[in-house]
Amino acid sequence: QQKPQVVILATGGTIAGAGADATNSATYQAAKVPVDKLIAGIPQLNDIASVRGEQVFQVASESLRNENLLTLGKRVSDLAKRDDVDGIVITHGTDTTEETAYFLNLVVHTDKPIVVVASMRPGTAMSADGTLNLFNAVSVAGNKESRSRGVLVVMNDEINSARDVSKMINIRPDAFKSPWGALGMIVEGKSYWFRRLDKRHTNASEFDIDKIKSLPLVEIAYAGGNVNDTAYRAFAQAGAKAIIHAGPGNGSVAGSLVPVLQDIHKQGIQIIRSSHVNAGGFVLRNAEQPDDKYDWIVAHDLNPQKARILASVALATTNNTKELQRIFWQY
Ligand SMILES: NC(=O)C[C@H](N)C(=O)O
């Protein structure tokens, strides 16, 4: 039987990082090792797939821009259309893995497996996690059973949905969790599936990377106690098409901010309420604030950074508040 053909698109991150010493698990430089060296370091990949690598970027993921998302998305889409590609792996930094993976989940039309993988420790560190994570990611990407499940994030033996998963801690290999649970597990290169994503994605998505030319500016304003209107007004002035309110609790809005957000929305800027609670928010319409009356949008369970991605993709096609709210329920 022929081995599956898997392309590894490398973008940098700690999985391509290097430290001065094996004890440097947290102090190191990300985005140092080229993709060919990453692949050569895991000869066992040849046992499970026919693998080739492409260096798309070489950056720490906190530096990625919307333009990078578009470049990567278009490359993934082109590769997914080819008969000689069965699956695609993207090596990535952990800081924005959840954003890039969710973006691809929304805009790439394919049923072929797309797997985003990262690591919490550089390859030079003791107990480095990148080797096994990458081996597992290639295994998942080359497996026909992984098809039609949306974009996947493989880390720490778990297979999570790109839509749900989030980086929950910045210091341990078990950093990535989904508030609604993992889709499956991967052990010794074998996948064990438990559930499917019920939200619209990939082939069932109304968004298409091949038609998106640019992403409108969407900013995130973080609100705790003693919040002021400075950031909101500055974002509006700078031309943001939507502001994600990263609020406490239910995406709650301080009394002093309410007239400010009403005023900003009157300028044509969408106000999207999300929550920055740690285990995953659940913001409902008209809970704490009368969204119907103010014509605001709620991000439901999407965290602020994922809400930014969905809002950017959606605003590229519509600025209708009702349509945008429908999109936030469906994706
Ligand atoms: N663990 C990591 O990958 C963190 C790094 N700052 C990155 O996102 O590129």
Coordinates of C-alpha atoms and ligand atoms in Angstrom, one line a residue:
Q1 CA 0.0 0.0 0.0
Q2 CA 1.2 3.5 -0.9
K3 CA 2.2 5.8 2.0
P4 CA 0.1 9.0 2.4
Q5 CA 1.7 12.1 1.0
V6 CA 1.9 14.8 3.6
V7 CA 3.2 18.4 3.1
I8 CA 4.7 20.2 6.2
L9 CA 4.3 24.0 5.9
A10 CA 6.7 25.5 8.5
T11 CA 6.0 29.0 9.9
G12 CA 8.4 29.1 12.9
G13 CA 7.6 29.1 16.6
T14 CA 9.1 27.2 19.4
I15 CA 8.8 23.9 17.6
A16 CA 11.6 25.4 15.4
G17 CA 13.3 27.1 18.5
A18 CA 16.7 26.6 19.9
G19 CA 18.2 27.4 23.3
A20 CA 21.8 27.7 24.5
D21 CA 21.5 24.7 26.9
A22 CA 19.3 21.7 27.5
T23 CA 18.1 23.3 30.7
N24 CA 16.7 26.3 28.7
S25 CA 13.0 25.3 28.4
A26 CA 11.6 28.8 28.7
T27 CA 14.5 31.1 27.7
Y28 CA 15.4 30.4 24.1
Q29 CA 14.9 31.8 20.6
A30 CA 11.8 30.7 18.6
A31 CA 11.9 30.3 14.8
K32 CA 15.5 29.2 14.3
V33 CA 15.5 25.6 12.8
P34 CA 14.6 25.2 9.1
V35 CA 11.9 22.7 8.1
D36 CA 14.2 20.3 6.4
K37 CA 16.2 19.9 9.6
L38 CA 13.0 19.4 11.6
I39 CA 12.0 16.6 9.2
A40 CA 15.5 15.0 9.1
G41 CA 15.5 14.9 13.0
I42 CA 12.5 12.5 12.9
P43 CA 13.5 9.5 10.6
Q44 CA 10.3 7.7 11.8
L45 CA 8.2 10.1 9.7
N46 CA 9.3 8.0 6.7
D47 CA 7.6 5.0 8.1
I48 CA 4.2 6.6 8.3
A49 CA 4.2 9.0 5.3
S50 CA 5.9 10.4 2.3
V51 CA 6.8 13.8 3.7
R52 CA 8.1 17.0 2.1
G53 CA 8.6 20.4 3.7
E54 CA 8.1 24.0 2.7
Q55 CA 9.3 27.0 4.7
V56 CA 6.4 29.5 4.5
F57 CA 7.6 31.9 7.2
Q58 CA 10.2 31.7 10.0
V59 CA 8.7 33.8 12.8
A60 CA 7.5 33.6 16.4
S61 CA 3.7 33.4 16.1
E62 CA 3.0 36.6 18.1
S63 CA 4.5 38.5 15.1
L64 CA 2.1 37.0 12.5
R65 CA -0.1 39.6 10.7
N66 CA -3.4 39.2 8.7
E67 CA -1.3 39.2 5.5
N68 CA 0.5 36.1 6.7
L69 CA -2.8 34.4 7.4
L70 CA -3.9 35.1 3.8
T71 CA -0.6 33.9 2.4
L72 CA -0.7 30.7 4.4
G73 CA -4.4 30.1 3.8
K74 CA -4.0 30.4 0.0
R75 CA -1.0 28.0 0.0
V76 CA -3.0 25.4 2.1
S77 CA -5.9 25.8 -0.3
D78 CA -3.7 25.3 -3.4
L79 CA -2.0 22.2 -1.9
A80 CA -5.3 20.7 -0.8
K81 CA -6.6 20.8 -4.4
R82 CA -3.6 18.6 -5.6
D83 CA -4.0 14.9 -6.2
D84 CA -0.5 14.3 -4.9
V85 CA -1.3 15.7 -1.4
D86 CA -3.3 13.7 1.1
G87 CA -2.8 15.9 4.1
I88 CA -1.2 19.1 5.3
V89 CA 0.6 19.8 8.5
I90 CA 1.4 23.4 9.6
T91 CA 4.2 23.9 12.2
H92 CA 3.4 27.0 14.2
G93 CA 4.2 29.0 17.4
T94 CA 1.8 28.3 20.2
D95 CA 1.0 31.9 21.0
T96 CA -1.4 32.3 18.0
T97 CA -2.0 28.6 17.0
E98 CA -5.6 28.9 18.0
E99 CA -6.1 31.9 15.7
T100 CA -4.4 30.6 12.6
A101 CA -6.0 27.2 13.0
Y102 CA -9.5 28.7 13.4
F103 CA -8.9 31.0 10.4
L104 CA -8.0 28.0 8.2
N105 CA -11.0 26.1 9.6
L106 CA -13.2 29.0 8.4
V107 CA -11.8 29.6 4.9
V108 CA -10.2 26.5 3.3
H109 CA -12.6 24.4 1.3
T110 CA -11.4 20.8 1.6
D111 CA -12.2 17.6 3.3
K112 CA -8.5 16.6 3.5
P113 CA -6.9 16.7 6.9
I114 CA -5.2 20.0 7.9
V115 CA -3.3 19.7 11.1
V116 CA -1.7 22.6 13.0
V117 CA 1.1 21.6 15.4
A118 CA 3.3 23.4 17.9
S119 CA 5.5 22.8 20.9
M120 CA 6.0 24.4 24.3
R121 CA 9.7 23.6 24.5
P122 CA 12.4 24.1 21.9
G123 CA 14.0 21.0 20.4
T124 CA 17.2 21.7 22.3
A125 CA 15.5 21.3 25.7
M126 CA 15.3 18.3 28.0
S127 CA 11.9 16.6 27.4
A128 CA 11.3 18.6 24.3
D129 CA 7.7 18.0 23.1
G130 CA 8.0 19.0 19.4
T131 CA 9.3 15.7 18.1
L132 CA 6.4 13.6 19.3
N133 CA 3.9 16.4 18.5
L134 CA 5.1 16.5 14.9
F135 CA 5.2 12.8 14.5
N136 CA 1.6 12.6 15.8
A137 CA 0.5 15.5 13.5
V138 CA 1.9 13.8 10.4
S139 CA 0.2 10.6 11.4
V140 CA -3.2 12.4 11.8
A141 CA -2.7 14.3 8.6
G142 CA -2.0 11.1 6.6
N143 CA -5.0 9.3 8.0
K144 CA -8.2 9.1 5.9
E145 CA -10.2 8.9 9.2
S146 CA -9.2 12.5 9.9
R147 CA -11.1 13.8 6.9
S148 CA -14.1 16.1 7.1
R149 CA -13.5 16.9 10.8
G150 CA -12.4 20.5 10.2
V151 CA -8.9 21.8 10.9
L152 CA -7.2 20.0 13.8
V153 CA -4.6 21.0 16.4
V154 CA -2.4 18.1 17.6
M155 CA -0.4 18.6 20.8
N156 CA 0.4 16.6 23.9
D157 CA -1.3 13.4 22.5
E158 CA -4.6 15.2 22.0
I159 CA -6.5 16.0 18.8
N160 CA -8.5 19.2 19.3
S161 CA -10.8 21.1 17.0
A162 CA -9.2 24.3 15.7
R163 CA -12.5 26.0 16.5
D164 CA -12.5 25.2 20.2
V165 CA -8.9 24.9 21.3
S166 CA -7.1 27.6 23.2
K167 CA -3.7 28.0 24.9
M168 CA -4.5 27.8 28.6
I169 CA -1.1 28.1 30.2
N170 CA 2.2 29.4 28.9
I171 CA 4.7 27.1 30.6
R172 CA 3.6 23.4 30.4
P173 CA 3.4 20.9 27.5
D174 CA -0.3 20.3 28.3
A175 CA -1.1 23.9 27.4
F176 CA -3.9 23.4 24.8
K177 CA -7.4 22.6 25.9
S178 CA -10.9 22.9 24.4
P179 CA -13.7 24.0 26.8
W180 CA -15.9 21.3 25.2
G181 CA -13.3 18.5 25.2
A182 CA -10.9 17.0 22.7
L183 CA -12.1 15.3 19.5
G184 CA -9.7 12.4 20.0
M185 CA -6.4 11.0 21.2
I186 CA -3.3 9.9 19.3
V187 CA -1.2 7.2 20.8
E188 CA 1.8 5.5 19.1
G189 CA 0.7 7.0 15.8
K190 CA -2.8 5.6 16.1
S191 CA -5.9 7.9 16.3
Y192 CA -8.8 7.3 18.7
W193 CA -11.8 9.5 17.9
F194 CA -14.6 10.4 20.3
R195 CA -16.6 13.3 18.8
R196 CA -17.1 15.7 15.8
L197 CA -17.4 19.4 15.6
D198 CA -21.0 20.4 15.0
K199 CA -20.2 24.0 13.8
R200 CA -19.8 25.0 10.1
H201 CA -16.2 24.6 8.8
T202 CA -14.1 24.0 5.7
N203 CA -16.3 22.6 2.9
A204 CA -19.5 23.7 4.7
S205 CA -18.3 27.2 5.2
E206 CA -19.6 30.3 3.3
F207 CA -16.2 31.9 3.5
D208 CA -13.6 31.0 0.8
I209 CA -9.9 31.9 1.0
D210 CA -9.7 31.9 -2.8
K211 CA -12.1 34.9 -2.8
I212 CA -10.7 36.9 0.2
K213 CA -8.3 39.7 -0.9
S214 CA -7.8 41.4 2.5
L215 CA -9.1 41.3 6.0
P216 CA -10.7 44.4 7.6
L217 CA -9.2 45.8 10.8
V218 CA -10.7 44.3 13.9
E219 CA -9.3 45.3 17.3
I220 CA -9.6 43.9 20.8
A221 CA -10.2 46.1 23.8
Y222 CA -9.6 44.5 27.2
A223 CA -11.8 45.5 30.1
G224 CA -11.4 44.8 33.8
G225 CA -12.3 47.0 36.7
N226 CA -11.5 50.8 36.4
V227 CA -11.9 50.5 32.6
N228 CA -11.5 53.7 30.6
D229 CA -12.7 54.6 27.1
T230 CA -9.2 55.5 25.7
A231 CA -8.5 52.2 23.8
Y232 CA -12.1 52.0 22.4
R233 CA -12.0 55.6 21.0
A234 CA -8.5 55.2 19.7
F235 CA -9.4 52.0 17.8
A236 CA -12.4 53.7 16.3
Q237 CA -10.3 56.6 15.3
A238 CA -7.7 54.3 13.7
G239 CA -10.3 52.9 11.4
A240 CA -11.3 49.6 13.1
K241 CA -14.4 48.1 11.4
A242 CA -15.3 46.2 14.7
I243 CA -14.1 46.3 18.3
I244 CA -14.1 43.0 20.2
H245 CA -15.0 44.0 23.8
A246 CA -12.9 41.5 25.9
G247 CA -15.0 42.0 28.9
P248 CA -15.1 40.3 32.4
G249 CA -17.7 37.6 33.2
N250 CA -20.6 37.7 30.7
G251 CA -18.8 40.1 28.4
S252 CA -20.2 42.7 30.8
V253 CA -19.8 46.4 30.0
A254 CA -19.1 49.0 32.7
G255 CA -21.8 51.7 33.0
S256 CA -19.5 54.4 32.0
L257 CA -18.5 52.6 28.8
V258 CA -22.1 51.9 27.5
P259 CA -22.7 55.4 26.0
V260 CA -19.1 55.3 24.5
L261 CA -19.8 52.0 22.7
Q262 CA -23.2 53.2 21.6
D263 CA -21.5 56.3 20.1
I264 CA -18.8 54.2 18.4
H265 CA -21.5 51.9 16.9
K266 CA -23.3 54.9 15.5
Q267 CA -20.2 55.6 13.5
G268 CA -20.7 52.2 11.7
I269 CA -18.3 50.2 13.8
Q270 CA -19.5 46.8 15.1
I271 CA -19.4 46.2 18.8
I272 CA -18.9 42.5 19.7
R273 CA -19.1 41.4 23.3
S274 CA -16.9 38.5 24.4
S275 CA -15.5 37.3 27.7
H276 CA -12.0 36.9 28.9
V277 CA -12.8 34.4 31.6
N278 CA -10.1 31.7 31.7
A279 CA -12.0 28.4 31.1
G280 CA -14.0 29.7 28.1
G281 CA -16.7 32.3 28.0
F282 CA -20.4 31.9 27.2
V283 CA -21.9 35.2 26.3
L284 CA -25.6 35.3 25.4
R285 CA -27.6 38.1 23.7
N286 CA -29.3 40.5 26.1
A287 CA -27.5 38.9 29.1
E288 CA -26.2 41.9 31.2
Q289 CA -26.7 44.3 28.3
P290 CA -29.7 44.9 25.9
D291 CA -27.9 43.9 22.7
D292 CA -31.2 44.0 20.7
K293 CA -31.7 47.6 21.7
Y294 CA -28.1 48.7 21.1
D295 CA -27.6 46.6 18.0
W296 CA -24.5 44.9 19.4
I297 CA -23.3 41.4 18.7
V298 CA -22.2 38.7 21.1
A299 CA -19.3 36.3 20.4
H300 CA -21.0 33.4 22.3
D301 CA -18.3 31.0 23.4
L302 CA -15.5 32.4 21.2
N303 CA -12.7 34.0 23.2
P304 CA -11.6 37.5 22.2
Q305 CA -8.8 36.4 19.9
K306 CA -11.0 33.9 18.1
A307 CA -13.8 36.4 17.9
R308 CA -11.3 38.8 16.1
I309 CA -10.6 36.1 13.5
L310 CA -14.3 35.3 12.8
A311 CA -15.3 39.0 12.7
S312 CA -12.5 39.8 10.2
V313 CA -13.5 37.0 7.9
A314 CA -17.2 37.8 8.2
L315 CA -16.7 41.6 7.7
A316 CA -14.9 40.9 4.5
T317 CA -18.4 39.9 3.1
T318 CA -21.0 41.7 5.2
N319 CA -21.5 44.6 7.7
N320 CA -25.1 43.7 8.5
T321 CA -25.4 43.2 12.3
K322 CA -28.0 40.5 12.0
E323 CA -25.9 38.6 9.5
L324 CA -22.9 38.9 11.7
Q325 CA -24.8 37.6 14.7
R326 CA -26.0 34.6 12.7
I327 CA -22.4 33.9 11.7
F328 CA -21.3 34.0 15.3
W329 CA -23.9 31.4 16.2
Q330 CA -23.1 29.1 13.3
Y331 CA -19.2 29.0 13.3
Ligands
LIG1 N1 5.7 28.0 22.4 C1 5.7 28.9 21.4 O1 5.7 28.6 20.3 C2 5.8 30.4 21.8 C3 6.3 31.3 20.8 N2 6.3 32.7 21.3 C4 5.5 31.4 19.5 O2 4.3 31.5 19.5 O3 6.1 31.4 18.4

